[in-house]
Amino acid sequence: MAQSFAFGDFSHTQKKTAQKKGGGRTPRDRARRELSQNFLVDRHAVGQMVKAAEPAGLILEPGSGEGVLTTALAATGAHVIGYELDPLLAAKVRARTRDNAGIEIVKGDFTAARPPEEPFAVVGNIPYSITSKIVDWCLTAEHLTSATLLTQLEYARKRSGDYGRWSLVTVLSWPWFTWELLGHVDRTSFRPVPSVDSAILRIDRRPDPLVADEQAYRELVELGFTGVGGSLHASLEPHYRHLPQAFRAAGIAPDTVVAFVHPDQWITLFRELHR
């Protein structure tokens, strides 16, 4: 992003001096780094995101950036509310889209926003540094229907089970949400170019939860992920009766390490242990 010369007497000599004092970076460069700004510039990747999101109705976009994805989402007929923490970017996109009734730009922190009291989806090329914070916000928003997020490739693979292993976050949320890796986006699709590739991760709310007792399910999963004894069976054995029968019903070998237990097997295990 180029330094703005719109205000004040900012000569090329001054610019060079500022860069030298800042280790070769301008204040805008440092701000962009702090905000984890890597803008999506590849139109094909934008199209991938729009296709994966299937936008309709109300869309919230964390980090609207330069508005490339914002305008593409609005072009489908969705109403997009873009949140942008960078005041210069927010003003820039707001000015560019002020005649578009389908776009609203909010200068502020998406994760501090109150979720809408109506069905909505989240779609965004999100800052890597606060991925977990944004995902947590989505998972706790009562009326969220889906979240289509451009994240680091490794994060998307871990959460979707693409490595053949399953994370605590995914297993805990599985009765209410599905996680799916929908496409790879090369690092060259961004400016500045980040050090890692990205992927499209989609989280969908299930129409009906797979378990009724959220607290009991959470207790089971968190206990299982303690790692006591080196296997899931060893972690759970002191706390649950009829564990061998439940493991057989779920198709889990007694020596299975917790990360390799599929979320669907957790659901069966829970049901068997809470009859």
XYZ file of N, CA and C in Angstrom:
825
model
N 0.850 -1.178 0.000
C 0.000 0.000 0.000
C 0.893 1.238 0.000
N 0.633 2.170 -0.909
C 1.470 3.349 -1.036
C 1.210 4.332 0.090
N 2.276 5.049 0.481
C 2.126 6.101 1.485
C 1.277 7.226 0.912
N 0.340 7.720 1.700
C -0.514 8.812 1.249
C 0.208 10.140 1.416
N 0.139 10.975 0.375
C 0.735 12.315 0.417
C -0.352 13.371 0.411
N -1.544 13.003 0.813
C -2.694 13.900 0.692
C -2.606 15.076 1.652
N -1.935 14.884 2.780
C -1.915 15.947 3.775
C -0.486 16.278 4.170
N -0.231 17.582 4.377
C 1.060 18.010 4.895
C 2.138 18.053 3.830
N 3.297 18.555 4.238
C 4.433 18.672 3.346
C 5.328 17.468 3.557
N 5.095 16.410 2.788
C 5.811 15.162 2.954
C 6.641 14.945 1.705
N 7.899 15.405 1.743
C 8.742 15.336 0.556
C 9.387 13.966 0.436
N 9.998 13.697 -0.743
C 10.698 12.433 -0.941
C 11.874 12.314 0.023
N 12.527 13.440 0.347
C 13.635 13.426 1.297
C 13.151 13.013 2.673
N 12.007 13.575 3.070
C 11.433 13.218 4.371
C 11.040 11.750 4.417
N 10.514 11.267 3.307
C 10.092 9.872 3.250
C 11.291 8.943 3.456
N 12.407 9.260 2.804
C 13.591 8.430 2.938
C 14.116 8.452 4.361
N 14.075 9.632 4.987
C 14.525 9.749 6.365
C 13.669 8.916 7.298
N 12.348 9.000 7.096
C 11.421 8.235 7.934
C 11.657 6.745 7.784
N 11.909 6.298 6.528
C 12.154 4.882 6.298
C 13.427 4.415 6.989
N 14.461 5.283 6.934
C 15.725 4.902 7.538
C 15.598 4.762 9.043
N 14.917 5.718 9.678
C 14.742 5.662 11.124
C 13.885 4.479 11.536
N 12.980 4.042 10.681
C 12.073 2.942 11.023
C 12.561 1.609 10.546
N 13.866 1.506 10.256
C 14.393 0.226 9.809
C 13.958 -0.098 8.403
N 13.747 0.939 7.568
C 13.361 0.701 6.180
C 11.879 0.615 5.972
N 11.063 0.785 7.022
C 9.615 0.705 6.892
C 8.977 2.047 7.216
N 7.969 2.417 6.452
C 7.199 3.619 6.742
C 6.207 3.308 7.851
N 5.605 4.336 8.464
C 4.561 4.070 9.463
C 3.429 3.208 8.912
N 3.066 3.399 7.632
C 2.007 2.580 7.041
C 2.445 1.125 6.921
N 3.736 0.926 6.588
C 4.251 -0.443 6.509
C 4.157 -1.127 7.866
N 4.556 -0.398 8.904
C 4.519 -0.979 10.248
C 3.086 -1.239 10.702
N 2.183 -0.321 10.369
C 0.772 -0.518 10.727
C 0.204 -1.736 10.023
N 0.576 -1.888 8.746
C 0.083 -3.032 7.980
C 0.585 -4.345 8.579
N 1.837 -4.335 9.035
C 2.406 -5.530 9.647
C 1.699 -5.850 10.954
N 1.458 -4.824 11.770
C 0.790 -5.022 13.056
C -0.630 -5.539 12.876
N -1.304 -5.094 11.797
C -2.677 -5.509 11.545
C -2.758 -6.783 10.713
N -1.582 -7.358 10.399
C -1.529 -8.602 9.630
C -2.277 -8.455 8.299
N -1.944 -7.403 7.563
C -2.642 -7.096 6.322
C -1.942 -7.729 5.121
N -2.593 -8.726 4.531
C -2.159 -9.322 3.276
C -3.378 -9.323 2.364
N -3.390 -8.417 1.398
C -4.582 -8.193 0.600
C -4.710 -9.214 -0.522
N -5.914 -9.717 -0.711
C -6.211 -10.675 -1.773
C -6.319 -9.915 -3.091
N -5.454 -10.231 -4.042
C -5.426 -9.494 -5.315
C -5.736 -10.375 -6.517
N -5.754 -11.678 -6.334
C -6.001 -12.605 -7.442
C -7.499 -12.799 -7.644
N -7.977 -12.440 -8.809
C -9.416 -12.518 -9.099
C -9.928 -13.951 -9.066
N -9.091 -14.890 -9.477
C -9.519 -16.292 -9.423
C -9.762 -16.723 -7.989
N -8.868 -16.318 -7.080
C -9.022 -16.652 -5.668
C -10.261 -15.990 -5.082
N -10.547 -14.754 -5.511
C -11.773 -14.078 -5.070
C -12.990 -14.885 -5.513
N -12.958 -15.354 -6.761
C -14.045 -16.176 -7.269
C -14.202 -17.477 -6.495
N -13.082 -18.072 -6.095
C -13.128 -19.282 -5.260
C -13.852 -19.019 -3.951
N -13.517 -17.879 -3.342
C -14.139 -17.532 -2.064
C -15.640 -17.327 -2.208
N -16.038 -16.608 -3.240
C -17.465 -16.333 -3.454
C -18.220 -17.632 -3.717
N -17.643 -18.509 -4.526
C -18.285 -19.794 -4.816
C -18.420 -20.642 -3.558
N -17.366 -20.664 -2.738
C -17.393 -21.463 -1.508
C -18.393 -20.911 -0.503
N -18.529 -19.583 -0.460
C -19.400 -18.941 0.528
C -20.873 -19.046 0.177
N -21.195 -19.148 -1.115
C -22.594 -19.154 -1.561
C -23.363 -18.017 -0.892
N -22.912 -16.777 -1.076
C -23.476 -15.643 -0.322
C -24.945 -15.377 -0.615
N -25.674 -15.077 0.436
C -27.090 -14.706 0.330
C -27.480 -14.037 1.641
N -28.382 -13.097 1.566
C -28.833 -12.442 2.786
C -27.759 -11.558 3.393
N -27.618 -11.622 4.707
C -26.684 -10.768 5.429
C -25.325 -11.445 5.579
N -24.275 -10.718 5.153
C -22.906 -11.204 5.258
C -22.087 -10.225 6.084
N -21.350 -10.728 7.072
C -20.392 -9.925 7.812
C -19.000 -10.299 7.338
N -18.195 -9.284 7.034
C -16.848 -9.526 6.533
C -15.810 -8.975 7.508
N -15.025 -9.841 8.143
C -13.952 -9.356 9.020
C -12.766 -8.889 8.181
N -12.367 -7.644 8.325
C -11.217 -7.140 7.596
C -11.500 -6.952 6.122
N -12.252 -5.916 5.770
C -12.617 -5.705 4.366
C -11.437 -5.268 3.517
N -10.337 -4.810 4.158
C -9.139 -4.464 3.404
C -9.391 -3.408 2.354
N -9.031 -3.710 1.114
C -9.226 -2.774 0.008
C -10.562 -2.974 -0.694
N -11.385 -3.879 -0.189
C -12.749 -4.026 -0.685
C -12.934 -4.933 -1.872
N -11.908 -5.693 -2.252
C -12.021 -6.567 -3.427
C -13.057 -7.668 -3.199
N -12.950 -8.356 -2.066
C -13.920 -9.410 -1.758
C -15.274 -8.810 -1.401
N -15.264 -7.670 -0.751
C -16.502 -6.985 -0.357
C -17.397 -6.741 -1.556
N -16.847 -6.154 -2.592
C -17.644 -5.828 -3.786
C -18.069 -7.086 -4.534
N -17.214 -8.117 -4.531
C -17.567 -9.366 -5.205
C -18.736 -10.051 -4.501
N -18.749 -10.009 -3.179
C -19.857 -10.600 -2.429
C -21.148 -9.826 -2.664
N -21.054 -8.504 -2.653
C -22.237 -7.667 -2.849
C -22.799 -7.826 -4.250
N -21.942 -8.146 -5.215
C -22.391 -8.310 -6.603
C -23.334 -9.493 -6.774
N -23.357 -10.408 -5.804
C -24.265 -11.551 -5.862
C -25.653 -11.208 -5.335
N -25.797 -10.008 -4.781
C -27.081 -9.597 -4.217
C -27.118 -9.655 -2.707
N -26.037 -10.115 -2.082
C -25.980 -10.169 -0.613
C -25.786 -8.762 -0.046
N -26.201 -8.579 1.200
C -25.941 -7.319 1.901
C -24.711 -7.531 2.762
N -23.648 -6.781 2.492
C -22.360 -7.003 3.134
C -22.039 -5.870 4.102
N -21.742 -6.252 5.340
C -21.225 -5.297 6.323
C -19.758 -5.644 6.541
N -18.882 -4.768 6.063
C -17.456 -5.006 6.176
C -16.868 -4.270 7.362
N -16.108 -4.970 8.182
C -15.437 -4.368 9.334
C -13.958 -4.174 9.002
N -13.467 -2.972 9.237
C -12.058 -2.683 8.956
C -11.475 -1.836 10.083
N -10.416 -2.366 10.701
C -9.795 -1.693 11.830
C -8.901 -0.531 11.395
N -8.341 -0.625 10.206
C -7.462 0.423 9.679
C -8.314 1.605 9.211
N -8.216 2.772 9.865
C -9.090 3.903 9.510
C -8.894 4.409 8.087
N -7.669 4.354 7.569
C -7.424 4.805 6.198
C -8.094 3.881 5.186
N -7.969 2.589 5.415
C -8.616 1.630 4.520
C -10.137 1.728 4.608
N -10.656 1.850 5.820
C -12.102 1.961 5.993
C -12.647 3.161 5.228
N -11.958 4.298 5.330
C -12.397 5.505 4.623
C -12.302 5.317 3.118
N -11.257 4.669 2.685
C -11.040 4.444 1.256
C -12.141 3.578 0.652
N -12.450 2.463 1.310
C -13.473 1.560 0.779
C -14.866 2.174 0.917
N -15.095 2.888 1.999
C -16.391 3.543 2.180
C -16.637 4.553 1.062
N -15.609 5.314 0.703
C -15.751 6.301 -0.374
C -15.983 5.619 -1.711
N -15.301 4.513 -1.927
C -15.405 3.817 -3.207
C -16.761 3.137 -3.371
N -17.395 2.742 -2.254
C -18.628 1.966 -2.345
C -19.855 2.733 -1.842
N -19.722 4.039 -1.677
C -20.815 4.795 -1.056
C -22.110 4.761 -1.862
N -22.042 4.501 -3.150
C -23.251 4.441 -3.976
C -23.814 3.026 -4.081
N -23.198 2.083 -3.395
C -23.651 0.691 -3.433
C -24.479 0.415 -2.181
N -25.778 0.281 -2.360
C -26.677 0.075 -1.220
C -26.460 -1.262 -0.533
N -25.758 -2.172 -1.202
C -25.537 -3.496 -0.629
C -24.290 -3.595 0.222
N -23.583 -2.468 0.409
C -22.337 -2.488 1.172
C -22.370 -1.441 2.274
N -21.994 -1.860 3.464
C -21.830 -0.960 4.599
C -20.453 -1.215 5.210
N -19.652 -0.183 5.359
C -18.308 -0.324 5.914
C -18.288 0.261 7.323
N -17.831 -0.547 8.276
C -17.749 -0.135 9.668
C -16.278 -0.059 10.071
N -15.856 1.071 10.569
C -14.488 1.193 11.064
C -14.463 0.667 12.495
N -13.882 -0.487 12.675
C -13.862 -1.065 14.005
C -13.412 -2.506 13.996
N -13.322 -3.077 15.184
C -12.862 -4.440 15.389
C -14.031 -5.417 15.253
N -13.939 -6.293 14.285
C -15.005 -7.274 14.062
C -15.273 -8.103 15.313
N -14.218 -8.511 16.004
C -14.400 -9.397 17.150
C -15.052 -8.703 18.343
N -15.155 -7.371 18.285
C -15.835 -6.628 19.348
C -17.283 -6.319 18.979
N -17.683 -6.691 17.771
C -19.038 -6.400 17.306
C -20.053 -7.348 17.930
N -21.257 -6.849 18.131
C -22.343 -7.682 18.640
C -22.957 -8.457 17.474
N -23.068 -9.769 17.579
C -23.645 -10.545 16.473
C -25.077 -10.118 16.176
N -25.473 -10.124 14.910
C -26.842 -9.758 14.540
C -27.876 -10.688 15.176
N -29.075 -10.156 15.360
C -30.178 -10.935 15.917
C -31.011 -11.568 14.814
N -30.387 -11.885 13.719
C -31.042 -12.534 12.576
C -30.010 -13.438 11.905
N -30.444 -14.381 11.079
C -29.482 -15.271 10.426
C -28.480 -14.487 9.580
N -27.213 -14.877 9.677
C -26.162 -14.208 8.914
C -25.005 -15.173 8.718
N -24.157 -14.834 7.752
C -22.942 -15.613 7.504
C -21.732 -14.694 7.629
N -20.585 -15.295 7.862
C -19.326 -14.558 7.903
C -18.466 -15.032 6.743
N -17.902 -14.091 6.006
C -17.018 -14.408 4.891
C -15.854 -13.437 4.935
N -14.628 -13.952 4.878
C -13.525 -13.006 4.906
C -12.149 -13.599 4.715
N -11.263 -12.770 4.191
C -9.824 -13.025 4.165
C -9.297 -12.469 5.486
N -9.195 -13.331 6.490
C -8.997 -12.842 7.850
C -7.515 -12.735 8.207
N -7.172 -11.808 9.111
C -5.780 -11.683 9.555
C -5.309 -12.968 10.228
N -4.169 -13.478 9.799
C -3.646 -14.720 10.368
C -3.503 -14.633 11.886
N -3.095 -13.457 12.370
C -2.740 -13.319 13.784
C -3.931 -13.457 14.732
N -5.145 -13.271 14.224
C -6.320 -13.377 15.108
C -7.329 -14.398 14.576
N -6.830 -15.383 13.844
C -7.713 -16.416 13.285
C -8.536 -17.101 14.374
N -7.874 -17.546 15.436
C -8.587 -18.265 16.500
C -9.639 -17.385 17.158
N -9.338 -16.105 17.322
C -10.275 -15.178 17.945
C -11.519 -15.004 17.074
N -11.325 -14.912 15.763
C -12.459 -14.765 14.853
C -13.287 -16.046 14.817
N -12.615 -17.190 14.777
C -13.334 -18.468 14.766
C -14.146 -18.635 16.044
N -13.567 -18.295 17.182
C -14.302 -18.374 18.456
C -15.534 -17.477 18.426
N -15.395 -16.276 17.882
C -16.529 -15.355 17.767
C -17.631 -16.007 16.939
N -17.256 -16.619 15.839
C -18.249 -17.254 14.962
C -18.963 -18.410 15.657
N -18.213 -19.226 16.368
C -18.790 -20.409 16.998
C -19.747 -20.070 18.130
N -19.609 -18.886 18.697
C -20.482 -18.498 19.810
C -21.611 -17.558 19.376
N -21.671 -17.218 18.086
C -22.732 -16.335 17.587
C -23.996 -17.162 17.331
N -25.045 -16.863 18.049
C -26.249 -17.701 18.049
C -26.894 -17.857 16.673
N -26.878 -16.795 15.882
C -27.601 -16.832 14.611
C -26.695 -17.014 13.399
N -25.436 -17.328 13.627
C -24.539 -17.585 12.504
C -24.943 -18.866 11.785
N -25.014 -18.803 10.468
C -25.351 -19.987 9.673
C -24.108 -20.663 9.108
N -23.109 -19.859 8.726
C -21.864 -20.410 8.197
C -20.764 -19.369 8.280
N -19.529 -19.859 8.214
C -18.364 -18.968 8.143
C -17.431 -19.528 7.076
N -17.132 -18.716 6.070
C -16.201 -19.110 5.016
C -14.986 -18.213 5.151
N -13.865 -18.805 5.571
C -12.718 -18.019 5.980
C -11.470 -18.415 5.206
N -10.724 -17.417 4.769
C -9.438 -17.641 4.125
C -8.380 -17.581 5.222
N -7.823 -18.731 5.564
C -6.894 -18.844 6.688
C -5.561 -19.409 6.203
N -4.608 -19.476 7.102
C -3.376 -20.186 6.789
C -3.718 -21.632 6.437
N -3.020 -22.182 5.466
C -3.279 -23.542 5.018
C -3.166 -24.538 6.172
N -2.139 -24.402 6.983
C -1.947 -25.332 8.096
C -3.117 -25.293 9.070
N -3.616 -24.099 9.365
C -4.755 -23.980 10.275
C -5.968 -24.697 9.697
N -6.261 -24.463 8.424
C -7.425 -25.086 7.784
C -7.294 -26.602 7.760
N -6.088 -27.088 7.507
C -5.879 -28.537 7.473
C -6.071 -29.154 8.855
N -5.582 -28.479 9.887
C -5.735 -29.000 11.259
C -7.199 -29.038 11.677
N -7.926 -27.979 11.388
C -9.306 -27.897 11.854
C -10.246 -28.809 11.053
N -9.923 -29.085 9.804
C -10.809 -29.903 8.969
C -10.456 -31.381 8.994
N -9.387 -31.744 9.727
C -8.979 -33.141 9.781
C -8.208 -33.601 8.565
N -7.689 -32.666 7.783
C -7.010 -33.018 6.538
C -5.703 -33.761 6.784
N -5.131 -33.629 7.949
C -3.910 -34.367 8.307
C -4.218 -35.779 8.808
N -5.507 -36.092 8.923
C -5.884 -37.380 9.502
C -5.953 -37.329 11.011
N -5.786 -36.131 11.564
C -5.881 -35.921 13.010
C -6.938 -34.847 13.265
N -7.454 -34.836 14.486
C -8.553 -33.929 14.813
C -8.215 -33.101 16.037
N -8.489 -31.805 15.955
C -8.165 -30.892 17.046
C -9.292 -30.815 18.067
N -8.944 -30.325 19.253
C -9.932 -30.155 20.318
C -11.057 -29.217 19.883
N -10.721 -28.126 19.223
C -11.739 -27.154 18.791
C -12.763 -27.812 17.878
N -12.279 -28.592 16.928
C -13.187 -29.245 15.979
C -14.079 -30.264 16.670
N -13.482 -31.084 17.517
C -14.260 -32.123 18.209
C -15.293 -31.508 19.144
N -14.910 -30.464 19.879
C -15.850 -29.817 20.795
C -17.049 -29.225 20.069
N -16.822 -28.680 18.884
C -17.900 -28.002 18.157
C -18.653 -28.926 17.199
N -18.188 -30.161 17.021
C -18.737 -31.063 16.010
C -20.243 -31.325 16.132
N -20.803 -31.438 17.328
C -22.253 -31.665 17.395
C -23.075 -30.522 16.803
N -22.458 -29.347 16.651
C -23.195 -28.167 16.170
C -22.688 -27.634 14.833
N -21.454 -27.969 14.480
C -20.852 -27.405 13.266
C -20.066 -28.461 12.486
N -20.062 -28.312 11.155
C -19.177 -29.102 10.300
C -18.017 -28.207 9.854
N -16.880 -28.835 9.593
C -15.671 -28.132 9.154
C -15.216 -28.761 7.839
N -14.949 -27.923 6.823
C -14.576 -28.458 5.518
C -13.522 -27.581 4.854
N -12.503 -28.228 4.304
C -11.474 -27.546 3.534
C -11.926 -27.519 2.084
N -12.114 -26.312 1.530
C -12.735 -26.196 0.207
C -11.802 -25.713 -0.903
N -10.562 -25.490 -0.597
C -9.671 -25.085 -1.673
C -8.391 -24.468 -1.164
N -7.360 -24.581 -1.976
C -6.036 -24.051 -1.676
C -5.851 -22.725 -2.400
N -5.266 -21.747 -1.722
C -4.975 -20.450 -2.336
C -3.486 -20.165 -2.139
N -2.771 -20.041 -3.245
C -1.333 -19.847 -3.190
C -0.971 -18.494 -2.586
N 0.167 -18.445 -1.932
C 0.617 -17.202 -1.283
C 0.786 -16.050 -2.267
N 1.036 -16.372 -3.547
C 1.215 -15.315 -4.551
C -0.089 -14.605 -4.899
N -1.200 -15.061 -4.340
C -2.492 -14.402 -4.571
C -2.670 -13.180 -3.689
N -1.673 -12.884 -2.827
C -1.771 -11.787 -1.867
C -0.666 -10.762 -2.092
N -0.951 -9.539 -1.666
C 0.066 -8.490 -1.617
C -0.021 -7.799 -0.261
N 1.072 -7.669 0.469
C 2.353 -8.319 0.187
C 2.235 -9.836 0.269
N 3.180 -10.523 -0.351
C 3.137 -11.981 -0.381
C 3.533 -12.530 0.982
N 2.659 -13.299 1.640
C 3.001 -13.873 2.948
C 3.976 -15.036 2.795
N 4.437 -15.559 3.903
C 5.434 -16.635 3.877
C 4.804 -18.020 3.738
N 3.473 -18.103 3.841
C 2.792 -19.405 3.776
C 1.596 -19.326 2.840
N 1.146 -20.487 2.371
C -0.055 -20.564 1.549
C -1.297 -20.508 2.428
N -2.439 -20.284 1.783
C -3.711 -20.192 2.493
C -4.690 -21.240 1.985
N -5.821 -21.325 2.630
C -6.868 -22.258 2.225
C -8.219 -21.706 2.626
N -9.247 -22.173 1.945
C -10.617 -21.771 2.260
C -11.209 -22.798 3.222
N -11.560 -22.322 4.391
C -12.156 -23.169 5.425
C -13.605 -22.752 5.605
N -14.513 -23.705 5.477
C -15.932 -23.402 5.680
C -16.458 -24.139 6.901
N -17.128 -23.383 7.753
C -17.770 -23.915 8.954
C -19.272 -23.719 8.800
N -20.038 -24.802 8.890
C -21.494 -24.727 8.722
C -22.203 -25.175 9.995
N -23.213 -24.418 10.383
C -24.039 -24.847 11.510
C -24.976 -25.971 11.068
N -25.038 -27.013 11.851
C -25.948 -28.117 11.547
C -27.395 -27.681 11.791
N -28.332 -28.182 10.999
C -29.738 -27.832 11.253
C -30.240 -28.352 12.586
N -29.697 -29.490 13.029
C -30.073 -30.067 14.319
C -28.809 -30.568 15.026
N -28.607 -30.211 16.288
C -27.423 -30.679 17.035
C -27.407 -32.202 17.143
N -26.205 -32.758 17.217
C -26.055 -34.205 17.310
C -26.157 -34.709 18.747
N -26.011 -33.808 19.730
C -26.167 -34.178 21.134
C -27.038 -33.130 21.817
N -27.680 -33.533 22.897
C -28.572 -32.606 23.599
C -27.908 -31.962 24.813
N -27.025 -32.707 25.470
C -26.405 -32.215 26.705
C -25.019 -31.657 26.388
N -24.942 -30.364 26.153
C -23.676 -29.738 25.768
C -22.623 -29.857 26.862
N -23.010 -29.646 28.105
C -22.052 -29.674 29.199
C -21.439 -31.063 29.369
N -22.265 -32.094 29.312
C -21.755 -33.461 29.470
C -20.831 -33.841 28.318
N -21.194 -33.421 27.123
C -20.343 -33.713 25.960
C -18.996 -33.008 26.104
N -19.034 -31.746 26.518
C -17.792 -30.984 26.686
C -16.893 -31.643 27.737
N -17.479 -32.089 28.834
C -16.698 -32.734 29.889
C -16.013 -33.995 29.371
N -16.725 -34.778 28.588
C -16.149 -35.996 28.018
C -14.963 -35.672 27.121
N -15.145 -34.730 26.209
C -14.099 -34.395 25.235
C -12.880 -33.779 25.925
N -13.109 -32.849 26.815
C -11.980 -32.200 27.487
C -11.201 -33.195 28.338
N -11.902 -34.122 28.954
C -11.233 -35.167 29.725
C -10.411 -36.056 28.793
N -10.975 -36.398 27.672
C -10.269 -37.245 26.713
C -9.015 -36.611 26.156
N -9.027 -35.293 26.019
C -7.880 -34.590 25.455
C -6.813 -34.250 26.498
N -6.996 -34.690 27.742
C -5.954 -34.430 28.741
C -4.675 -35.207 28.453
N -4.814 -36.315 27.722
C -3.632 -37.102 27.370
C -3.123 -37.994 28.479
N -3.869 -38.124 29.563
C -3.444 -38.977 30.683
C -3.398 -40.438 30.223
N -2.255 -41.072 30.404
C -2.133 -42.479 30.053
C -1.711 -42.737 28.632
N -1.727 -41.698 27.788
C -1.238 -41.838 26.421
C -2.269 -42.268 25.400
N -3.451 -42.653 25.820
C -4.514 -43.036 24.886
C -5.841 -42.509 25.400
N -6.825 -42.437 24.513
C -8.147 -41.974 24.922
C -8.746 -42.913 25.960
N -8.602 -44.190 25.745
C -9.158 -45.173 26.676
C -8.574 -44.985 28.073
N -7.257 -44.790 28.154
C -6.602 -44.617 29.450
C -7.060 -43.338 30.145
N -7.334 -42.294 29.370
C -7.790 -41.033 29.953
C -9.196 -41.140 30.528
N -10.035 -41.929 29.869
C -11.443 -42.006 30.266
C -11.750 -43.121 31.253
N -10.895 -44.127 31.302
C -11.200 -45.346 32.069
C -11.553 -45.097 33.533
N -10.869 -44.205 34.244
C -11.218 -44.020 35.668
C -12.565 -43.326 35.882
N -13.154 -42.793 34.833
C -14.334 -41.936 35.007
C -15.636 -42.505 34.437
N -15.538 -43.526 33.587
C -16.744 -44.031 32.927
C -16.824 -45.551 33.034
N -18.007 -46.047 33.347
C -18.265 -47.477 33.339
C -18.601 -47.915 31.916
N -18.494 -49.191 31.656
C -18.858 -49.776 30.359
C -18.051 -49.165 29.208
N -16.819 -48.739 29.497
C -15.988 -48.111 28.461
C -15.642 -49.070 27.320
N -15.290 -50.346 27.596
C -14.965 -51.257 26.488
C -16.114 -51.420 25.495
N -17.340 -51.538 26.034
C -18.492 -51.671 25.140
C -18.695 -50.419 24.292
N -18.519 -49.259 24.913
C -18.687 -47.992 24.182
C -17.633 -47.847 23.099
N -16.404 -48.252 23.387
C -15.334 -48.182 22.384
C -15.620 -49.119 21.221
N -16.125 -50.289 21.509
C -16.463 -51.229 20.433
C -17.569 -50.663 19.560
N -18.577 -50.075 20.180
C -19.687 -49.503 19.415
C -19.220 -48.358 18.516
N -18.236 -47.597 18.991
C -17.732 -46.455 18.218
C -16.644 -46.859 17.231
N -16.195 -48.104 17.299
C -15.142 -48.571 16.397
C -13.782 -47.987 16.726
N -13.503 -47.768 18.027
C -12.235 -47.182 18.456
C -11.399 -48.268 19.142
N -10.199 -48.490 18.665
C -9.303 -49.441 19.309
C -8.858 -48.883 20.658
N -8.672 -49.743 21.666
C -8.332 -49.268 23.016
C -7.048 -48.448 23.093
N -6.102 -48.675 22.185
C -4.828 -47.971 22.246
C -4.789 -46.723 21.353
N -5.932 -46.290 20.851
C -5.971 -45.151 19.920
C -5.634 -43.842 20.638
N -4.700 -43.091 20.070
C -4.365 -41.760 20.583
C -5.516 -40.815 20.256
N -5.803 -39.900 21.167
C -7.006 -39.070 21.065
C -7.099 -38.300 19.748
N -6.004 -37.828 19.199
C -6.041 -37.018 17.977
C -6.554 -37.796 16.775
N -6.485 -39.131 16.840
C -6.893 -39.941 15.698
C -8.320 -40.478 15.822
N -9.049 -40.003 16.801
C -10.456 -40.385 16.952
C -11.308 -39.404 16.145
N -12.046 -39.907 15.181
C -12.880 -39.068 14.325
C -14.013 -38.449 15.154
N -14.400 -37.204 14.853
C -15.493 -36.572 15.602
C -16.778 -37.390 15.620
N -17.093 -38.090 14.525
C -18.294 -38.926 14.513
C -18.180 -40.057 15.543
N -16.961 -40.551 15.751
C -16.759 -41.584 16.765
C -16.971 -41.020 18.171
N -16.613 -39.752 18.360
C -16.892 -39.105 19.648
C -18.398 -39.049 19.924
N -19.168 -38.787 18.886
C -20.627 -38.707 19.065
C -21.184 -40.066 19.509
N -20.734 -41.125 18.836
C -21.180 -42.472 19.205
C -20.732 -42.821 20.616
N -19.486 -42.474 20.924
C -18.954 -42.744 22.258
C -19.781 -42.033 23.325
N -20.105 -40.783 23.076
C -20.904 -40.014 24.038
C -22.274 -40.654 24.239
N -22.921 -41.002 23.154
C -24.245 -41.604 23.257
C -24.222 -42.924 24.019
N -23.183 -43.727 23.782
C -23.073 -45.007 24.469
C -22.817 -44.833 25.977
N -22.055 -43.820 26.331
C -21.708 -43.595 27.731
C -22.782 -42.848 28.504
N -23.746 -42.259 27.773
C -24.797 -41.476 28.449
C -26.196 -42.004 28.117
N -26.303 -43.295 28.039
C -27.617 -43.900 27.825
C -28.473 -43.754 29.069
